[in-house]
Short mmCIF file of C-alpha atoms and ligand atoms in Angstrom, two decimals:
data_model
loop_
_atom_site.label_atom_id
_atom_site.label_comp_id
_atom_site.label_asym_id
_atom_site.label_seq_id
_atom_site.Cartn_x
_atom_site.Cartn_y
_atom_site.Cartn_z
CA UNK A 111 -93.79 -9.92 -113.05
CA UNK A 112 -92.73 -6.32 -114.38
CA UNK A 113 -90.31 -8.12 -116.29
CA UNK A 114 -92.94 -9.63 -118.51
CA UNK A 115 -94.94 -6.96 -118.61
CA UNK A 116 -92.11 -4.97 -120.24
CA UNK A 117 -91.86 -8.01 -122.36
CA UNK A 118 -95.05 -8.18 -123.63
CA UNK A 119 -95.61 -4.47 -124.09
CA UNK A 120 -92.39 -4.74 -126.73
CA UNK A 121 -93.48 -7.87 -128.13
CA UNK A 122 -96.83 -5.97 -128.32
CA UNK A 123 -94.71 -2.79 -130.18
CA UNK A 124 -92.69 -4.74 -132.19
CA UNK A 125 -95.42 -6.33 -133.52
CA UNK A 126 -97.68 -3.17 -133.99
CA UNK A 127 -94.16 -1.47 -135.66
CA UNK A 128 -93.68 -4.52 -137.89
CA UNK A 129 -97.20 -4.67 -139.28
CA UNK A 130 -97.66 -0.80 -139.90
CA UNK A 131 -94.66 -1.56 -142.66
CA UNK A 132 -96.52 -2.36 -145.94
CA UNK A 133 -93.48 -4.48 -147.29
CA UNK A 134 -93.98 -6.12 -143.96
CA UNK A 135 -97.95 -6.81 -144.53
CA UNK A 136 -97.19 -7.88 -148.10
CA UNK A 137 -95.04 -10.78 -146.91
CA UNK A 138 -96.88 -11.81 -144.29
CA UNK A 139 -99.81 -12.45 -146.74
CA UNK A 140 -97.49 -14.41 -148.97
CA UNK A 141 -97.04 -16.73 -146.09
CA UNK A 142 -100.46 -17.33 -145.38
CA UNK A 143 -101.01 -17.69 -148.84
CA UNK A 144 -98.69 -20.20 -149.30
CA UNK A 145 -99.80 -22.36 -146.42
CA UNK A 146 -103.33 -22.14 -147.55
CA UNK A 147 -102.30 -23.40 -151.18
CA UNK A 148 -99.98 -25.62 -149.45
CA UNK A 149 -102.31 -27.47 -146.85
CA UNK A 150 -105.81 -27.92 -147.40
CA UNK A 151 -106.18 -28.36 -144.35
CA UNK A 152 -105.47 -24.15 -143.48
CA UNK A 153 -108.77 -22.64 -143.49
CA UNK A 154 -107.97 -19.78 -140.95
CA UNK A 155 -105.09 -17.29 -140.83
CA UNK A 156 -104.86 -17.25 -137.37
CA UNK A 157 -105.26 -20.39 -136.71
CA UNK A 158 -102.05 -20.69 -139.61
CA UNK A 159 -100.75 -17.78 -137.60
CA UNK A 160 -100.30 -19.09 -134.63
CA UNK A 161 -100.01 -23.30 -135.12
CA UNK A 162 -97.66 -23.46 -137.96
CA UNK A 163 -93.81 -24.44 -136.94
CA UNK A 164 -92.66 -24.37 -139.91
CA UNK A 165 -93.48 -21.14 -140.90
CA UNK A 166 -92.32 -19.20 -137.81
CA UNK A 167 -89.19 -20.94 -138.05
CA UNK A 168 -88.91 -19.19 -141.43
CA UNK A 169 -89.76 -16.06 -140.08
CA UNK A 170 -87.32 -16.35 -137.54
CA UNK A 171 -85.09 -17.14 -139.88
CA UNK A 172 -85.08 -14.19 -142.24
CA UNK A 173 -84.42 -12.07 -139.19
CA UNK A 174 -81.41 -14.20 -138.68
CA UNK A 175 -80.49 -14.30 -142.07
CA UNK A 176 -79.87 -10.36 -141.71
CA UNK A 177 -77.72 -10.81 -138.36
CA UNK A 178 -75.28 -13.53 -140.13
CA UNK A 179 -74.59 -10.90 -142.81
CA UNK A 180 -72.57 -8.75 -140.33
CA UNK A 181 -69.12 -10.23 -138.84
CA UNK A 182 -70.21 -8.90 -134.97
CA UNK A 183 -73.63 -10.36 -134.93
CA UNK A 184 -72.80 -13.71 -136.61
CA UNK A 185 -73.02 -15.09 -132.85
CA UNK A 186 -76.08 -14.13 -131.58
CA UNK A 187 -77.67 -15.46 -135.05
CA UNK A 188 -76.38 -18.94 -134.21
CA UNK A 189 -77.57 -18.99 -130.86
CA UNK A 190 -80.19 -17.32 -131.66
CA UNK A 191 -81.16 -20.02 -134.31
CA UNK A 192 -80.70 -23.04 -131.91
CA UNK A 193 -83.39 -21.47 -129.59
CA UNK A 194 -85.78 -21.65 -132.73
CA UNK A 195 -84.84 -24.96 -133.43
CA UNK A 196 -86.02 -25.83 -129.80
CA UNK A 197 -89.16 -24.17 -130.43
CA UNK A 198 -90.18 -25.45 -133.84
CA UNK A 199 -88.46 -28.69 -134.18
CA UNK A 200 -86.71 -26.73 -137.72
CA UNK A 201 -82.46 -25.80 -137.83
CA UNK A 202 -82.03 -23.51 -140.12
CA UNK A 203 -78.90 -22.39 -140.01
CA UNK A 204 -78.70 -18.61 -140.10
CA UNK A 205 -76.17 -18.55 -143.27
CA UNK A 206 -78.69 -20.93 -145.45
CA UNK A 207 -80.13 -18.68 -148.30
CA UNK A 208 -84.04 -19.46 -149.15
CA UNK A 209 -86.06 -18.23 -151.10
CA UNK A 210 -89.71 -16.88 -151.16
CA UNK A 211 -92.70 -18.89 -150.83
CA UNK A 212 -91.32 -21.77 -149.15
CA UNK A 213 -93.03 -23.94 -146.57
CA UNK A 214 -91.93 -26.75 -144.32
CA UNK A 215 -94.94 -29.08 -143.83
CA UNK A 216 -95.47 -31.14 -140.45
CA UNK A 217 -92.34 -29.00 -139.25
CA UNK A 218 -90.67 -31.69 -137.46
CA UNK A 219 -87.05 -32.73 -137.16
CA UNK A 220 -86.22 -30.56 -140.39
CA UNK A 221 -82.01 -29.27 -140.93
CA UNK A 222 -81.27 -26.87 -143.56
CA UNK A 223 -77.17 -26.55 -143.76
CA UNK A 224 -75.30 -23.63 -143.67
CA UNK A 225 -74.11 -23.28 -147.37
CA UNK A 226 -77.66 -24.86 -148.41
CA UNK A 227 -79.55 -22.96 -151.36
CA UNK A 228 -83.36 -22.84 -151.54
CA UNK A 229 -84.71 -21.74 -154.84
CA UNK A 230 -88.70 -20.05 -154.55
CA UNK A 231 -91.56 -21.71 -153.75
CA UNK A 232 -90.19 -24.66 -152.37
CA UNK A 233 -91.93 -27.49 -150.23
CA UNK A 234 -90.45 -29.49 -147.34
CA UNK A 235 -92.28 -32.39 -145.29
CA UNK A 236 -91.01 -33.16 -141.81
CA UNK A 237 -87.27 -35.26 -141.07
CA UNK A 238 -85.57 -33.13 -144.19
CA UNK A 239 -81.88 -32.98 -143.92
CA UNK A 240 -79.94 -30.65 -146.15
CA UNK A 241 -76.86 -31.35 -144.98
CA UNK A 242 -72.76 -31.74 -145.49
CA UNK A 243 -70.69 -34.40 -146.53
CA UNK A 244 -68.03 -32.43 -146.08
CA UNK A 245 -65.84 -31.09 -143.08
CA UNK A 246 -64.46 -27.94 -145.51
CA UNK A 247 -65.66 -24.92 -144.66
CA UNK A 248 -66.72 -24.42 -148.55
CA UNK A 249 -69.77 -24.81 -150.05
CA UNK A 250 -70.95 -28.17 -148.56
CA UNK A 251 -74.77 -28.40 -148.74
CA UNK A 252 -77.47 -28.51 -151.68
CA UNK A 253 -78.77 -26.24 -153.53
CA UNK A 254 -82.16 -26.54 -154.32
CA UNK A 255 -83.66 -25.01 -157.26
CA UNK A 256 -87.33 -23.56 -157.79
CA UNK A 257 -90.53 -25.72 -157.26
CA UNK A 258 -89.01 -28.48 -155.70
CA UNK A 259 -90.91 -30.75 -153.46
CA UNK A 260 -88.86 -32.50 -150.86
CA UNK A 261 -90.88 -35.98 -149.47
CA UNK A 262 -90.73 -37.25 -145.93
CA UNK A 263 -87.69 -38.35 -144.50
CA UNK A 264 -85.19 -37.41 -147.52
CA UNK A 265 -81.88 -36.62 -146.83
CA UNK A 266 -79.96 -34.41 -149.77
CA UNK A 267 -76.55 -34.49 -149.07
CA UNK A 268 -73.66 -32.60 -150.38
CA UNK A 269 -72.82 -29.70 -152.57
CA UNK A 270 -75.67 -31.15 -155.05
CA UNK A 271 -77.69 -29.59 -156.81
CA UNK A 272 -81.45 -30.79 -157.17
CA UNK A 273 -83.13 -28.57 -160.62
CA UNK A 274 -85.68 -26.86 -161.02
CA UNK A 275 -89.87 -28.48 -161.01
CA UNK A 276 -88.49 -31.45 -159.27
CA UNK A 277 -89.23 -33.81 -156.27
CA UNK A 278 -87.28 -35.86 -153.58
CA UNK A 279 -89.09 -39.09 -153.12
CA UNK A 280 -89.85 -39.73 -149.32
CA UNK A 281 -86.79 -40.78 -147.66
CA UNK A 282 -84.88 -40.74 -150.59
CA UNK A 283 -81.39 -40.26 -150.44
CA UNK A 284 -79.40 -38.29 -152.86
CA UNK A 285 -75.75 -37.72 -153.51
CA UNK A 286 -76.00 -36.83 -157.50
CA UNK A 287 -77.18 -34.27 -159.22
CA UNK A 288 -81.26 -34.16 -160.19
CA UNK A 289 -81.85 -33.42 -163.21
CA UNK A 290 -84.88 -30.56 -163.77
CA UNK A 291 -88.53 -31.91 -164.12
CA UNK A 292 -87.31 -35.31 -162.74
CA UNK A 293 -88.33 -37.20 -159.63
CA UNK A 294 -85.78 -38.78 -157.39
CA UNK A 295 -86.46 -42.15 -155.21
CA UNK A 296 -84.70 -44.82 -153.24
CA UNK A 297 -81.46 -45.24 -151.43
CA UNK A 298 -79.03 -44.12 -153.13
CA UNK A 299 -81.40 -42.13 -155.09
CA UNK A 300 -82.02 -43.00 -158.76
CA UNK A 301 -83.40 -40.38 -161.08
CA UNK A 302 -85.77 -40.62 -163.49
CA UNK A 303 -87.84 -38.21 -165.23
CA UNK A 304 -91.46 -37.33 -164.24
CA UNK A 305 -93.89 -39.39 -165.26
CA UNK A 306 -96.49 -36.90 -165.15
CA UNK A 307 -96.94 -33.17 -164.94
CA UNK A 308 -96.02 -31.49 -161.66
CA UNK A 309 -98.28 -28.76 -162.69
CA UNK A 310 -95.22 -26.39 -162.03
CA UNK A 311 -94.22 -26.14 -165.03
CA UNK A 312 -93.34 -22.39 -165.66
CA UNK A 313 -96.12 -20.17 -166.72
CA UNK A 314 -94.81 -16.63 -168.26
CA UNK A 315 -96.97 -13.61 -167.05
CA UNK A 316 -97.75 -10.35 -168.08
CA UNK A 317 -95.68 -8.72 -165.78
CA UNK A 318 -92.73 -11.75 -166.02
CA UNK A 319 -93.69 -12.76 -162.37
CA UNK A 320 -93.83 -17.14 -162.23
CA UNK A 321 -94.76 -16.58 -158.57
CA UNK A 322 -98.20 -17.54 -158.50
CA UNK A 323 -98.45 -19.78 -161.22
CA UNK A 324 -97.83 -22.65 -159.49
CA UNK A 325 -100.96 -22.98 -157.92
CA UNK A 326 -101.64 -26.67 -158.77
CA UNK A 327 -98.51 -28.04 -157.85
CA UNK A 328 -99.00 -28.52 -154.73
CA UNK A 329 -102.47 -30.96 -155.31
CA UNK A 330 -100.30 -32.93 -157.45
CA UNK A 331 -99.39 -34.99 -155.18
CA UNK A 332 -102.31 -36.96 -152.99
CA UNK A 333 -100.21 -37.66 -150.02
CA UNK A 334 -100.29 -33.59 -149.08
CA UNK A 335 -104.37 -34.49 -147.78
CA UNK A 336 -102.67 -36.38 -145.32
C1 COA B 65 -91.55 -39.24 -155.54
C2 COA B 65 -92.97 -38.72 -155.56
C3 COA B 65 -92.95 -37.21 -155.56
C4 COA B 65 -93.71 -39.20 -156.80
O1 COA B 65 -92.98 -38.94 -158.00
P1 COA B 65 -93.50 -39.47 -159.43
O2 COA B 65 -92.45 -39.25 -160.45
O3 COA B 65 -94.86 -38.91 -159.65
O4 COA B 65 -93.52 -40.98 -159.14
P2 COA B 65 -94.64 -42.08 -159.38
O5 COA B 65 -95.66 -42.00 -158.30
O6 COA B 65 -95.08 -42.05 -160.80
O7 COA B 65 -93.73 -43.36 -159.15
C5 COA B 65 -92.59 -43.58 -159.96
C6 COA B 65 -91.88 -44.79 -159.41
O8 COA B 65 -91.20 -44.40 -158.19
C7 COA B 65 -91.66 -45.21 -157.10
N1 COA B 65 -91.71 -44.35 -155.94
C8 COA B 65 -92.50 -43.26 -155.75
N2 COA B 65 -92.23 -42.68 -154.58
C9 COA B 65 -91.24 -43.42 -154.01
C10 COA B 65 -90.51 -43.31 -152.80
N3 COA B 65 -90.76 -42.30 -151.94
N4 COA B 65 -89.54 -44.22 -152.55
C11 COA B 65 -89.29 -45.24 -153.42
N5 COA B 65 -89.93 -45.37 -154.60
C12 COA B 65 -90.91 -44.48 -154.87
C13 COA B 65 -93.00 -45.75 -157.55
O9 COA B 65 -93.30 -46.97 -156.92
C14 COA B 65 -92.79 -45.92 -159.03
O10 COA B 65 -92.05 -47.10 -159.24
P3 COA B 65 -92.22 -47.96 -160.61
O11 COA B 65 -91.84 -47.04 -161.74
O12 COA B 65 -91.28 -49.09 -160.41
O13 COA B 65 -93.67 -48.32 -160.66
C15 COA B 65 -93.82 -39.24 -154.38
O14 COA B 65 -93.97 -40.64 -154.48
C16 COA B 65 -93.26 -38.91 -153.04
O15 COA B 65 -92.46 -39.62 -152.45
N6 COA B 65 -93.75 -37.72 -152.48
C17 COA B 65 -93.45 -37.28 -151.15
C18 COA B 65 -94.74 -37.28 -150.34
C19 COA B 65 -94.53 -37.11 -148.87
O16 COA B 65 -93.43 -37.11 -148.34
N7 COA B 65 -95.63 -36.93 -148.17
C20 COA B 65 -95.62 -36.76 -146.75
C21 COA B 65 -97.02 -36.39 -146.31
S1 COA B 65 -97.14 -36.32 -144.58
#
């Protein structure tokens, strides 16, 4: 019973520590951000806080991210990573590099490769495999470039590389290249460029920033009221 007592008063720090950071704050509103433009059904940050998978897998894995940089804590990360998967459903594996803004919806059943690359603001349904074809310990995974919406179900497999304001058709599977601005669908996947806007297409801003400009994409596509 002391045990968790300690336990909870340093969950209880860390969490106190973490949030008086303002680089800290800043990303945590980013998050919540992006699940509210990402889900229309995310009306309350706490109830986002505290019933979305997919994001505190990513959290998670940023922290892990940092550990698989250094040779002596490599180990921990991975173990550390397949006790996340048990809680969220979501693999990441601690070497995968992913950018910001990016959201895993119906977190479920989700792997992201080791040598996998994850552009920004990039959006992930449930049963997504990023995986390897290969048994090289090279660059085996996709990379995944920014704005890219990944359907249900797709796998992406290989050192591919899917460009930039494109989607993954639901259980899609791809082995080639996709083109920027296209959409790729079926098994094997066949690409073919978008028939209409994503509403992603890059917006400059005054200060150079495309983060935020992307607001629409995400209501592009009806199946996201599901
Ligand atoms: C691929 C996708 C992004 C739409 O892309 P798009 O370029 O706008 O495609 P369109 O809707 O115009 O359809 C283009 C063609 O691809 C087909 N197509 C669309 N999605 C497909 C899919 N997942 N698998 C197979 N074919 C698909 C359409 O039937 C259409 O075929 P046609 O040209 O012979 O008529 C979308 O269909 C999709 O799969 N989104 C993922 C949604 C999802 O996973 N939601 C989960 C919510 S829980």
């Amino acid at each position: 019973m002391k045990a968790l007592w300690t336990a909870a008063a340093a969950a209880i720090g860390a969490v106190a520590y973490g949030l008086s950071r303002p680089g800290v704050r800043a990303t945590l509103r980013e998050d919540l951000d992006t699940v509210r433009r990402r889900d229309p059904a995310a009306t309350s940050d706490f109830v986002s806080l505290v019933s979305y998978p997919g994001m505190h897998a990513i959290w998670a894995h940023r922290g892990l991210h940092r550990l698989w940089q250094n040779d002596t804590t490599k180990v921990p990360a991975r173990l550390m990573s397949q006790a996340v998967r048990t809680l969220t459903g979501v693999e990441i594996h601690p070497g995968a590099q992913i950018g910001r803004r990016f959201f895993i919806d119906h977190a479920n059943g989700v792997v992201i490769g080791e040598t996998s690359e994850i552009g920004d603001d990039v959006m992930l349904y449930h049963q997504v495999t990023l995986g390897g074809t290969s048994m090289e310990q090279a660059k085996r995974h996709p990379t995944i470039g920014n704005h890219v919406l990944v359907g249900a179900g797709a796998k992406i497999l290989g050192p591919v590389v899917v460009g930039d304001n494109s989607s993954v058709g639901a259980n899609a599977v791809v082995v080639k290249d996709v083109a920027a601005d296209s959409s790729a669908v079926g098994i094997p996947a066949k690409v073919r460029p978008y028939k209409k806007s994503t509403g992603a297409e890059a917006v400059a801003t005054e200060s150079g920033d495309t983060s935020s400009k992307y607001a629409d994409f995400e209501l592009i596509d009806p199946a996201i009221w599901i």
